[in-house]
PDB file of C-alpha atoms in Angstrom:
ATOM      1  CA  TYR E   1       0.000   0.000   0.000  1.00 36.00           C
ATOM      2  CA  ARG E   2       2.753   2.452   0.904  1.00 35.00           C
ATOM      3  CA  LYS E   3       4.567   1.692  -2.345  1.00 35.00           C
ATOM      4  CA  SER E   4       1.388   2.425  -4.301  1.00 33.00           C
ATOM      5  CA  ILE E   5       0.971   5.752  -2.534  1.00 33.00           C
ATOM      6  CA  MET E   6       4.585   6.655  -3.263  1.00 37.00           C
ATOM      7  CA  LEU E   7       4.089   5.847  -6.936  1.00 37.00           C
ATOM      8  CA  GLN E   8       0.993   8.007  -6.984  1.00 37.00           C
ATOM      9  CA  LEU E   9       2.876  10.881  -5.379  1.00 38.00           C
ATOM     10  CA  ALA E  10       5.767  10.424  -7.767  1.00 45.00           C
ATOM     11  CA  ALA E  11       3.443  10.504 -10.750  1.00 40.00           C
ATOM     12  CA  SER E  12       1.750  13.639  -9.500  1.00 44.00           C
ATOM     13  CA  SER E  13       5.020  15.283  -8.619  1.00 42.00           C
ATOM     14  CA  ILE E  14       6.875  14.764 -11.879  1.00 41.00           C
ATOM     15  CA  LEU E  15       3.906  16.500 -13.443  1.00 39.00           C
ATOM     16  CA  GLY E  16       3.979  19.200 -10.794  1.00 41.00           C
ATOM     17  CA  LEU E  17       7.035  21.015 -11.988  1.00 40.00           C
ATOM     18  CA  THR E  18       6.591  24.772 -11.841  1.00 38.00           C
ATOM     19  CA  VAL E  19       4.980  25.703 -15.129  1.00 38.00           C
ATOM     20  CA  PRO E  20       3.866  29.309 -15.329  1.00 37.00           C
ATOM     21  CA  HIS E  21       3.076  29.236 -19.074  1.00 39.00           C
ATOM     22  CA  ALA E  22       0.508  27.309 -21.050  1.00 38.00           C
ATOM     23  CA  PRO E  23       0.110  27.162 -24.817  1.00 39.00           C
ATOM     24  CA  HIS E  24      -2.296  29.145 -26.905  1.00 40.00           C
ATOM     25  CA  ALA E  25      -4.815  26.447 -27.683  1.00 43.00           C
ATOM     26  CA  PRO E  26      -8.475  26.319 -28.617  1.00 45.00           C
ATOM     27  CA  PRO E  27     -10.659  26.053 -25.507  1.00 48.00           C
ATOM     28  CA  ARG E  28     -11.572  22.531 -24.521  1.00 47.00           C
ATOM     29  CA  CYS E  29     -15.319  21.937 -24.652  1.00 47.00           C
ATOM     30  CA  LEU E  30     -16.764  19.537 -22.104  1.00 40.00           C
ATOM     31  CA  ALA E  31     -20.363  18.439 -21.849  1.00 39.00           C
ATOM     32  CA  ALA E  32     -21.726  19.473 -18.478  1.00 38.00           C
ATOM     33  CA  SER E  33     -24.552  16.972 -18.848  1.00 37.00           C
ATOM     34  CA  ARG E  34     -26.206  14.964 -21.585  1.00 35.00           C
ATOM     35  CA  ALA E  35     -28.783  17.689 -22.180  1.00 38.00           C
ATOM     36  CA  ALA E  36     -26.638  20.730 -21.576  1.00 41.00           C
ATOM     37  CA  SER E  37     -24.589  22.603 -24.127  1.00 40.00           C
ATOM     38  CA  PRO E  38     -20.818  22.016 -24.025  1.00 42.00           C
ATOM     39  CA  VAL E  39     -18.877  24.101 -21.513  1.00 41.00           C
ATOM     40  CA  CYS E  40     -15.659  25.486 -22.981  1.00 45.00           C
ATOM     41  CA  VAL E  41     -12.560  25.659 -20.806  1.00 42.00           C
ATOM     42  CA  ASP E  42      -9.599  27.864 -21.675  1.00 52.00           C
ATOM     43  CA  ASP E  43      -6.463  26.005 -20.560  1.00 53.00           C
ATOM     44  CA  LYS E  44      -4.320  29.127 -20.617  1.00 57.00           C
ATOM     45  CA  SER E  45      -6.767  31.056 -18.417  1.00 66.00           C
ATOM     46  CA  GLU E  46      -6.914  28.155 -15.989  1.00 64.00           C
ATOM     47  CA  VAL E  47      -3.131  28.118 -15.617  1.00 59.00           C
ATOM     48  CA  GLU E  48      -3.019  31.887 -15.178  1.00 63.00           C
ATOM     49  CA  GLU E  49      -5.749  31.790 -12.535  1.00 67.00           C
ATOM     50  CA  TYR E  50      -4.141  28.877 -10.719  1.00 64.00           C
ATOM     51  CA  PHE E  51      -0.713  30.488 -10.400  1.00 66.00           C
ATOM     52  CA  ASN E  52      -2.256  33.785  -9.325  1.00 64.00           C
ATOM     53  CA  ASN E  53      -4.134  32.058  -6.495  1.00 63.00           C
ATOM     54  CA  GLU E  54      -3.621  28.701  -4.790  1.00 66.00           C
ATOM     55  CA  GLY E  55      -0.831  27.715  -7.147  1.00 65.00           C
ATOM     56  CA  PHE E  56       1.116  30.822  -6.142  1.00 68.00           C
ATOM     57  CA  ASN E  57       0.761  30.019  -2.438  1.00 69.00           C
ATOM     58  CA  ARG E  58       1.904  26.432  -2.957  1.00 75.00           C
ATOM     59  CA  TRP E  59       4.851  27.113  -5.256  1.00 70.00           C
ATOM     60  CA  ASN E  60       5.989  30.209  -3.375  1.00 73.00           C
ATOM     61  CA  ARG E  61       6.382  27.999  -0.306  1.00 80.00           C
ATOM     62  CA  ILE E  62       8.237  25.366  -2.306  1.00 79.00           C
ATOM     63  CA  TYR E  63      10.644  27.946  -3.740  1.00 78.00           C
ATOM     64  CA  SER E  64      11.263  29.657  -0.390  1.00 80.00           C
ATOM     65  CA  GLU E  65      14.023  28.210   1.767  1.00 75.00           C
ATOM     66  CA  ASP E  66      12.055  28.973   4.920  1.00 70.00           C
ATOM     67  CA  GLY E  67       8.656  27.975   3.529  1.00 68.00           C
ATOM     68  CA  GLU E  68       6.849  25.190   5.375  1.00 82.00           C
ATOM     69  CA  VAL E  69       6.510  22.203   3.045  1.00 86.00           C
ATOM     70  CA  ASN E  70       5.820  18.506   3.267  1.00 89.00           C
ATOM     71  CA  ALA E  71       8.339  15.798   2.346  1.00 90.00           C
ATOM     72  CA  VAL E  72       7.271  15.600  -1.300  1.00 85.00           C
ATOM     73  CA  GLN E  73       7.365  19.377  -1.752  1.00 87.00           C
ATOM     74  CA  LEU E  74      10.777  19.502  -0.097  1.00 91.00           C
ATOM     75  CA  ASP E  75      12.023  16.899  -2.582  1.00 90.00           C
ATOM     76  CA  ILE E  76      10.664  18.959  -5.501  1.00 88.00           C
ATOM     77  CA  ARG E  77      12.350  22.063  -4.065  1.00 91.00           C
ATOM     78  CA  THR E  78      15.608  20.132  -3.935  1.00 93.00           C
ATOM     79  CA  GLY E  79      15.231  18.836  -7.496  1.00 94.00           C
ATOM     80  CA  HIS E  80      14.383  22.223  -8.972  1.00 94.00           C
ATOM     81  CA  GLY E  81      17.262  23.755  -7.036  1.00 95.00           C
ATOM     82  CA  GLN E  82      19.629  21.192  -8.521  1.00 97.00           C
ATOM     83  CA  THR E  83      18.478  22.094 -12.040  1.00 97.00           C
ATOM     84  CA  VAL E  84      19.076  25.790 -11.359  1.00 97.00           C
ATOM     85  CA  ASP E  85      22.481  25.022  -9.837  1.00 98.00           C
ATOM     86  CA  LYS E  86      23.522  23.116 -12.960  1.00 98.00           C
ATOM     87  CA  ILE E  87      22.707  26.127 -15.133  1.00 98.00           C
ATOM     88  CA  LEU E  88      24.649  28.387 -12.805  1.00 97.00           C
ATOM     89  CA  LYS E  89      27.641  26.022 -12.955  1.00 97.00           C
ATOM     90  CA  TRP E  90      27.561  26.329 -16.737  1.00 96.00           C
ATOM     91  CA  VAL E  91      27.481  30.098 -16.383  1.00 95.00           C
ATOM     92  CA  ASP E  92      30.348  30.111 -13.894  1.00 94.00           C
ATOM     93  CA  SER E  93      32.467  27.816 -16.052  1.00 94.00           C
ATOM     94  CA  ASP E  94      31.995  30.176 -19.006  1.00 93.00           C
ATOM     95  CA  GLY E  95      33.266  33.133 -16.983  1.00 88.00           C
ATOM     96  CA  ARG E  96      31.287  36.025 -15.610  1.00 77.00           C
ATOM     97  CA  GLU E  97      32.726  38.442 -18.136  1.00 77.00           C
ATOM     98  CA  SER E  98      30.675  36.841 -20.909  1.00 77.00           C
ATOM     99  CA  LEU E  99      27.607  36.958 -18.686  1.00 85.00           C
ATOM    100  CA  SER E 100      27.889  40.646 -17.807  1.00 80.00           C
ATOM    101  CA  ASP E 101      28.352  41.614 -21.459  1.00 82.00           C
ATOM    102  CA  GLY E 102      25.106  39.992 -22.627  1.00 90.00           C
ATOM    103  CA  THR E 103      21.372  39.988 -21.998  1.00 96.00           C
ATOM    104  CA  TRP E 104      19.345  37.108 -20.605  1.00 97.00           C
ATOM    105  CA  CYS E 105      15.612  36.438 -21.002  1.00 98.00           C
ATOM    106  CA  ASP E 106      14.138  34.069 -18.411  1.00 98.00           C
ATOM    107  CA  ALA E 107      10.773  32.926 -19.785  1.00 97.00           C
ATOM    108  CA  GLY E 108       8.519  31.521 -17.093  1.00 92.00           C
ATOM    109  CA  CYS E 109      10.603  32.921 -14.259  1.00 95.00           C
ATOM    110  CA  GLY E 110       8.321  31.916 -11.384  1.00 91.00           C
ATOM    111  CA  VAL E 111       9.530  33.661  -8.230  1.00 93.00           C
ATOM    112  CA  GLY E 112      12.984  34.314  -9.671  1.00 96.00           C
ATOM    113  CA  SER E 113      14.824  31.109  -8.743  1.00 96.00           C
ATOM    114  CA  LEU E 114      17.128  31.472 -11.754  1.00 98.00           C
ATOM    115  CA  ALA E 115      16.777  35.145 -12.673  1.00 98.00           C
ATOM    116  CA  ILE E 116      17.913  36.439  -9.283  1.00 98.00           C
ATOM    117  CA  PRO E 117      21.188  34.478  -8.996  1.00 97.00           C
ATOM    118  CA  LEU E 118      21.941  35.408 -12.606  1.00 97.00           C
ATOM    119  CA  ALA E 119      21.532  39.079 -11.710  1.00 97.00           C
ATOM    120  CA  GLN E 120      23.747  38.551  -8.671  1.00 96.00           C
ATOM    121  CA  ARG E 121      26.440  37.315 -11.057  1.00 95.00           C
ATOM    122  CA  GLY E 122      26.202  40.496 -13.129  1.00 94.00           C
ATOM    123  CA  ALA E 123      23.730  39.505 -15.858  1.00 96.00           C
ATOM    124  CA  THR E 124      21.130  41.878 -17.227  1.00 97.00           C
ATOM    125  CA  VAL E 125      17.974  39.778 -16.890  1.00 98.00           C
ATOM    126  CA  VAL E 126      14.559  40.381 -18.430  1.00 98.00           C
ATOM    127  CA  ALA E 127      12.197  37.914 -16.779  1.00 98.00           C
ATOM    128  CA  SER E 128       8.497  37.262 -17.226  1.00 96.00           C
ATOM    129  CA  ASP E 129       5.722  35.052 -15.978  1.00 92.00           C
ATOM    130  CA  ILE E 130       2.118  34.561 -17.013  1.00 83.00           C
ATOM    131  CA  ALA E 131       1.040  35.003 -13.389  1.00 87.00           C
ATOM    132  CA  GLY E 132       1.306  38.512 -12.024  1.00 90.00           C
ATOM    133  CA  ALA E 133       1.576  37.141  -8.488  1.00 90.00           C
ATOM    134  CA  MET E 134       4.686  35.187  -9.423  1.00 89.00           C
ATOM    135  CA  ALA E 135       6.330  38.085 -11.259  1.00 94.00           C
ATOM    136  CA  SER E 136       5.553  40.476  -8.400  1.00 95.00           C
ATOM    137  CA  GLU E 137       7.075  38.129  -5.844  1.00 93.00           C
ATOM    138  CA  ALA E 138      10.201  37.743  -7.970  1.00 96.00           C
ATOM    139  CA  GLU E 139      10.424  41.521  -8.305  1.00 97.00           C
ATOM    140  CA  ARG E 140      10.090  41.917  -4.528  1.00 96.00           C
ATOM    141  CA  ARG E 141      12.828  39.372  -3.864  1.00 96.00           C
ATOM    142  CA  ALA E 142      15.162  41.052  -6.340  1.00 98.00           C
ATOM    143  CA  ALA E 143      14.506  44.487  -4.837  1.00 98.00           C
ATOM    144  CA  ASP E 144      15.239  43.192  -1.331  1.00 97.00           C
ATOM    145  CA  LEU E 145      18.653  42.114  -2.617  1.00 97.00           C
ATOM    146  CA  GLY E 146      19.309  45.427  -4.351  1.00 98.00           C
ATOM    147  CA  LEU E 147      19.059  43.939  -7.832  1.00 98.00           C
ATOM    148  CA  SER E 148      16.318  46.086  -9.358  1.00 97.00           C
ATOM    149  CA  GLU E 149      18.740  47.642 -11.850  1.00 96.00           C
ATOM    150  CA  ARG E 150      19.960  44.226 -12.978  1.00 96.00           C
ATOM    151  CA  ALA E 151      16.695  42.292 -13.181  1.00 98.00           C
ATOM    152  CA  SER E 152      13.283  43.393 -14.430  1.00 98.00           C
ATOM    153  CA  PHE E 153      10.097  41.365 -14.123  1.00 98.00           C
ATOM    154  CA  SER E 154       6.844  41.589 -16.037  1.00 97.00           C
ATOM    155  CA  THR E 155       3.613  39.691 -16.588  1.00 94.00           C
ATOM    156  CA  SER E 156       3.494  38.086 -20.020  1.00 91.00           C
ATOM    157  CA  ASP E 157       2.632  34.807 -21.661  1.00 86.00           C
ATOM    158  CA  LEU E 158       5.369  33.068 -23.554  1.00 88.00           C
ATOM    159  CA  GLU E 159       3.945  33.751 -27.001  1.00 88.00           C
ATOM    160  CA  SER E 160       3.995  37.507 -26.410  1.00 92.00           C
ATOM    161  CA  LEU E 161       7.718  37.669 -25.689  1.00 96.00           C
ATOM    162  CA  SER E 162       9.660  39.728 -28.208  1.00 96.00           C
ATOM    163  CA  GLY E 163      13.016  41.392 -28.663  1.00 97.00           C
ATOM    164  CA  GLU E 164      16.503  39.869 -28.875  1.00 97.00           C
ATOM    165  CA  TYR E 165      18.559  38.377 -26.078  1.00 97.00           C
ATOM    166  CA  ASP E 166      21.921  36.657 -26.027  1.00 97.00           C
ATOM    167  CA  THR E 167      20.474  33.817 -23.958  1.00 97.00           C
ATOM    168  CA  VAL E 168      16.894  32.667 -23.473  1.00 98.00           C
ATOM    169  CA  SER E 169      16.019  30.175 -20.744  1.00 98.00           C
ATOM    170  CA  CYS E 170      12.749  28.359 -20.176  1.00 97.00           C
ATOM    171  CA  ILE E 171      12.965  26.055 -17.167  1.00 96.00           C
ATOM    172  CA  ASP E 172      10.307  23.510 -16.180  1.00 91.00           C
ATOM    173  CA  VAL E 173       7.726  25.044 -18.516  1.00 88.00           C
ATOM    174  CA  MET E 174       7.486  22.606 -21.413  1.00 88.00           C
ATOM    175  CA  ILE E 175       5.493  20.148 -19.317  1.00 84.00           C
ATOM    176  CA  HIS E 176       2.355  22.128 -20.202  1.00 77.00           C
ATOM    177  CA  TYR E 177       2.974  22.118 -23.942  1.00 81.00           C
ATOM    178  CA  PRO E 178       1.485  19.165 -25.829  1.00 84.00           C
ATOM    179  CA  PRO E 179       3.819  17.497 -28.338  1.00 89.00           C
ATOM    180  CA  GLU E 180       2.143  19.149 -31.327  1.00 90.00           C
ATOM    181  CA  LYS E 181       2.766  22.616 -29.849  1.00 88.00           C
ATOM    182  CA  MET E 182       6.179  22.059 -28.311  1.00 93.00           C
ATOM    183  CA  ALA E 183       8.114  22.676 -31.543  1.00 95.00           C
ATOM    184  CA  GLY E 184       6.310  25.970 -32.106  1.00 94.00           C
ATOM    185  CA  MET E 185       7.184  27.103 -28.599  1.00 94.00           C
ATOM    186  CA  VAL E 186      10.844  26.193 -29.092  1.00 97.00           C
ATOM    187  CA  GLY E 187      10.824  27.956 -32.456  1.00 97.00           C
ATOM    188  CA  HIS E 188       9.430  31.135 -30.920  1.00 97.00           C
ATOM    189  CA  LEU E 189      12.037  31.143 -28.155  1.00 98.00           C
ATOM    190  CA  GLY E 190      14.714  30.525 -30.771  1.00 98.00           C
ATOM    191  CA  GLY E 191      13.476  33.549 -32.648  1.00 98.00           C
ATOM    192  CA  ILE E 192      14.381  35.865 -29.770  1.00 98.00           C
ATOM    193  CA  ALA E 193      17.631  34.091 -28.775  1.00 98.00           C
ATOM    194  CA  LYS E 194      20.720  35.404 -30.550  1.00 97.00           C
ATOM    195  CA  GLU E 195      23.223  32.867 -29.232  1.00 97.00           C
ATOM    196  CA  ARG E 196      21.851  30.316 -26.789  1.00 97.00           C
ATOM    197  CA  LEU E 197      18.713  28.501 -25.617  1.00 98.00           C
ATOM    198  CA  ILE E 198      18.479  26.654 -22.308  1.00 98.00           C
ATOM    199  CA  LEU E 199      15.439  24.419 -21.865  1.00 98.00           C
ATOM    200  CA  SER E 200      14.278  21.773 -19.424  1.00 97.00           C
ATOM    201  CA  PHE E 201      11.486  19.242 -19.817  1.00 96.00           C
ATOM    202  CA  ALA E 202      10.037  16.117 -18.249  1.00 92.00           C
ATOM    203  CA  PRO E 203      11.465  13.270 -20.348  1.00 93.00           C
ATOM    204  CA  ASP E 204       9.152  10.805 -22.044  1.00 89.00           C
ATOM    205  CA  THR E 205      10.500   7.394 -21.087  1.00 75.00           C
ATOM    206  CA  TRP E 206       8.596   4.179 -20.413  1.00 65.00           C
ATOM    207  CA  TYR E 207       9.124   4.608 -16.657  1.00 66.00           C
ATOM    208  CA  TYR E 208       7.951   8.214 -16.377  1.00 67.00           C
ATOM    209  CA  ARG E 209       5.095   7.472 -18.761  1.00 68.00           C
ATOM    210  CA  ALA E 210       3.946   4.633 -16.510  1.00 66.00           C
ATOM    211  CA  LEU E 211       4.076   6.893 -13.465  1.00 62.00           C
ATOM    212  CA  LYS E 212       2.086   9.549 -15.296  1.00 59.00           C
ATOM    213  CA  ARG E 213      -0.633   7.085 -16.260  1.00 64.00           C
ATOM    214  CA  PHE E 214      -0.802   5.695 -12.751  1.00 54.00           C
ATOM    215  CA  GLY E 215      -1.053   9.158 -11.238  1.00 57.00           C
ATOM    216  CA  GLU E 216      -3.897  10.097 -13.565  1.00 58.00           C
ATOM    217  CA  LEU E 217      -5.991   7.386 -11.912  1.00 51.00           C
ATOM    218  CA  PHE E 218      -5.832   9.331  -8.655  1.00 48.00           C
ATOM    219  CA  PRO E 219      -6.255  13.026  -9.468  1.00 50.00           C
ATOM    220  CA  GLY E 220      -5.533  15.177  -6.447  1.00 52.00           C
ATOM    221  CA  PRO E 221      -6.694  18.726  -5.711  1.00 50.00           C
ATOM    222  CA  SER E 222      -3.374  20.211  -6.826  1.00 48.00           C
ATOM    223  CA  LYS E 223      -3.520  18.659 -10.292  1.00 47.00           C
ATOM    224  CA  THR E 224      -5.289  21.528 -11.991  1.00 50.00           C
ATOM    225  CA  THR E 225      -3.557  21.615 -15.361  1.00 57.00           C
ATOM    226  CA  ARG E 226      -2.671  19.108 -18.019  1.00 68.00           C
ATOM    227  CA  ALA E 227       0.888  17.830 -18.181  1.00 76.00           C
ATOM    228  CA  TYR E 228       2.987  16.438 -21.012  1.00 84.00           C
ATOM    229  CA  LEU E 229       6.190  14.469 -21.339  1.00 92.00           C
ATOM    230  CA  HIS E 230       8.509  14.962 -24.310  1.00 94.00           C
ATOM    231  CA  THR E 231      11.046  12.684 -25.916  1.00 94.00           C
ATOM    232  CA  GLU E 232      14.560  14.026 -26.121  1.00 96.00           C
ATOM    233  CA  GLU E 233      14.558  13.191 -29.819  1.00 96.00           C
ATOM    234  CA  ALA E 234      11.562  15.472 -30.425  1.00 97.00           C
ATOM    235  CA  VAL E 235      13.079  18.323 -28.435  1.00 98.00           C
ATOM    236  CA  LEU E 236      16.399  18.035 -30.273  1.00 98.00           C
ATOM    237  CA  LYS E 237      14.562  18.044 -33.595  1.00 98.00           C
ATOM    238  CA  ALA E 238      12.676  21.206 -32.605  1.00 98.00           C
ATOM    239  CA  LEU E 239      15.939  22.861 -31.588  1.00 98.00           C
ATOM    240  CA  SER E 240      17.532  21.896 -34.884  1.00 98.00           C
ATOM    241  CA  GLU E 241      14.609  23.303 -36.857  1.00 98.00           C
ATOM    242  CA  ALA E 242      14.990  26.535 -34.878  1.00 98.00           C
ATOM    243  CA  GLY E 243      18.662  26.696 -35.855  1.00 98.00           C
ATOM    244  CA  PHE E 244      20.238  25.415 -32.633  1.00 98.00           C
ATOM    245  CA  ALA E 245      22.482  22.475 -31.766  1.00 98.00           C
ATOM    246  CA  PRO E 246      22.946  20.977 -28.278  1.00 98.00           C
ATOM    247  CA  SER E 247      26.178  21.816 -26.506  1.00 98.00           C
ATOM    248  CA  ARG E 248      25.629  20.594 -22.930  1.00 98.00           C
ATOM    249  CA  THR E 249      23.034  18.380 -21.258  1.00 98.00           C
ATOM    250  CA  GLU E 250      22.194  17.339 -17.722  1.00 98.00           C
ATOM    251  CA  MET E 251      19.598  15.172 -16.008  1.00 97.00           C
ATOM    252  CA  THR E 252      18.123  15.844 -12.591  1.00 96.00           C
ATOM    253  CA  GLY E 253      16.280  13.055 -10.834  1.00 92.00           C
ATOM    254  CA  THR E 254      15.206  12.994  -7.195  1.00 90.00           C
ATOM    255  CA  ASN E 255      12.431  10.896  -5.693  1.00 86.00           C
ATOM    256  CA  PHE E 256       9.686  13.130  -7.068  1.00 83.00           C
ATOM    257  CA  TYR E 257      11.306  15.460  -9.582  1.00 89.00           C
ATOM    258  CA  PHE E 258      12.645  14.526 -13.023  1.00 91.00           C
ATOM    259  CA  SER E 259      13.923  17.065 -15.515  1.00 94.00           C
ATOM    260  CA  ARG E 260      16.149  16.922 -18.606  1.00 97.00           C
ATOM    261  CA  LEU E 261      18.226  20.056 -19.173  1.00 98.00           C
ATOM    262  CA  ILE E 262      19.631  21.055 -22.566  1.00 98.00           C
ATOM    263  CA  GLU E 263      21.809  23.997 -23.546  1.00 98.00           C
ATOM    264  CA  ALA E 264      21.780  24.651 -27.306  1.00 98.00           C
ATOM    265  CA  VAL E 265      23.764  27.194 -29.284  1.00 98.00           C
ATOM    266  CA  ARG E 266      22.912  28.830 -32.557  1.00 98.00           C
ATOM    267  CA  GLN E 267      24.381  27.033 -35.561  1.00 96.00           C
TER     268      GLN E 267
END
């Protein structure tokens, strides 16, 4: 019984990566009853509402070192922190001079887990999140550290991002993009990245797929949005079509958090 519960939690948790953006997609229409007209649900609006309300409270605790969390949430905090640390190790190995000379767009910044340490290292960071509550919290944290001149935060969905940046990162966001929309999302991010794209995603393997299917049998109150796994082959193909080739990869796997990290450079 305990093993079954752990599998259920694992399935829910690998799908519970912080995902502030959802794709532009036609509203889903569900029949409220046999006689009633279909009720249309806008996935993007649901995600925005969730992360501006209960989702914000939950994930703000997870991404706060002093936030009270349960064992599963603590494990997710650890896993996400490891993913961020791996990106920062890449940055440090490249030398801070290259970082301070360029611009960095953090798409789906959450509460600033990556954007803030980048700014502390001297980067000029333009960060955004679909949820105003998340972006505001990130802005507050940056201001408390005296980083307002280095990091700016705004409310925006991913598709509305524009401009040109030396590096574009999108961490733990692709889980809400179905396979048929993932390539378009990668292509759009590639269109605003001059030199480098850094992406993470929940990998589609037989094991994670089995956990996902098992978890869907026991939907909990926190599972408010759809979640998708992606094969590494499909992600690499999308990067190639966008004009990028992988240069470094990492994998983070804790008990309840699984994320593949890819750095790709423009060809």
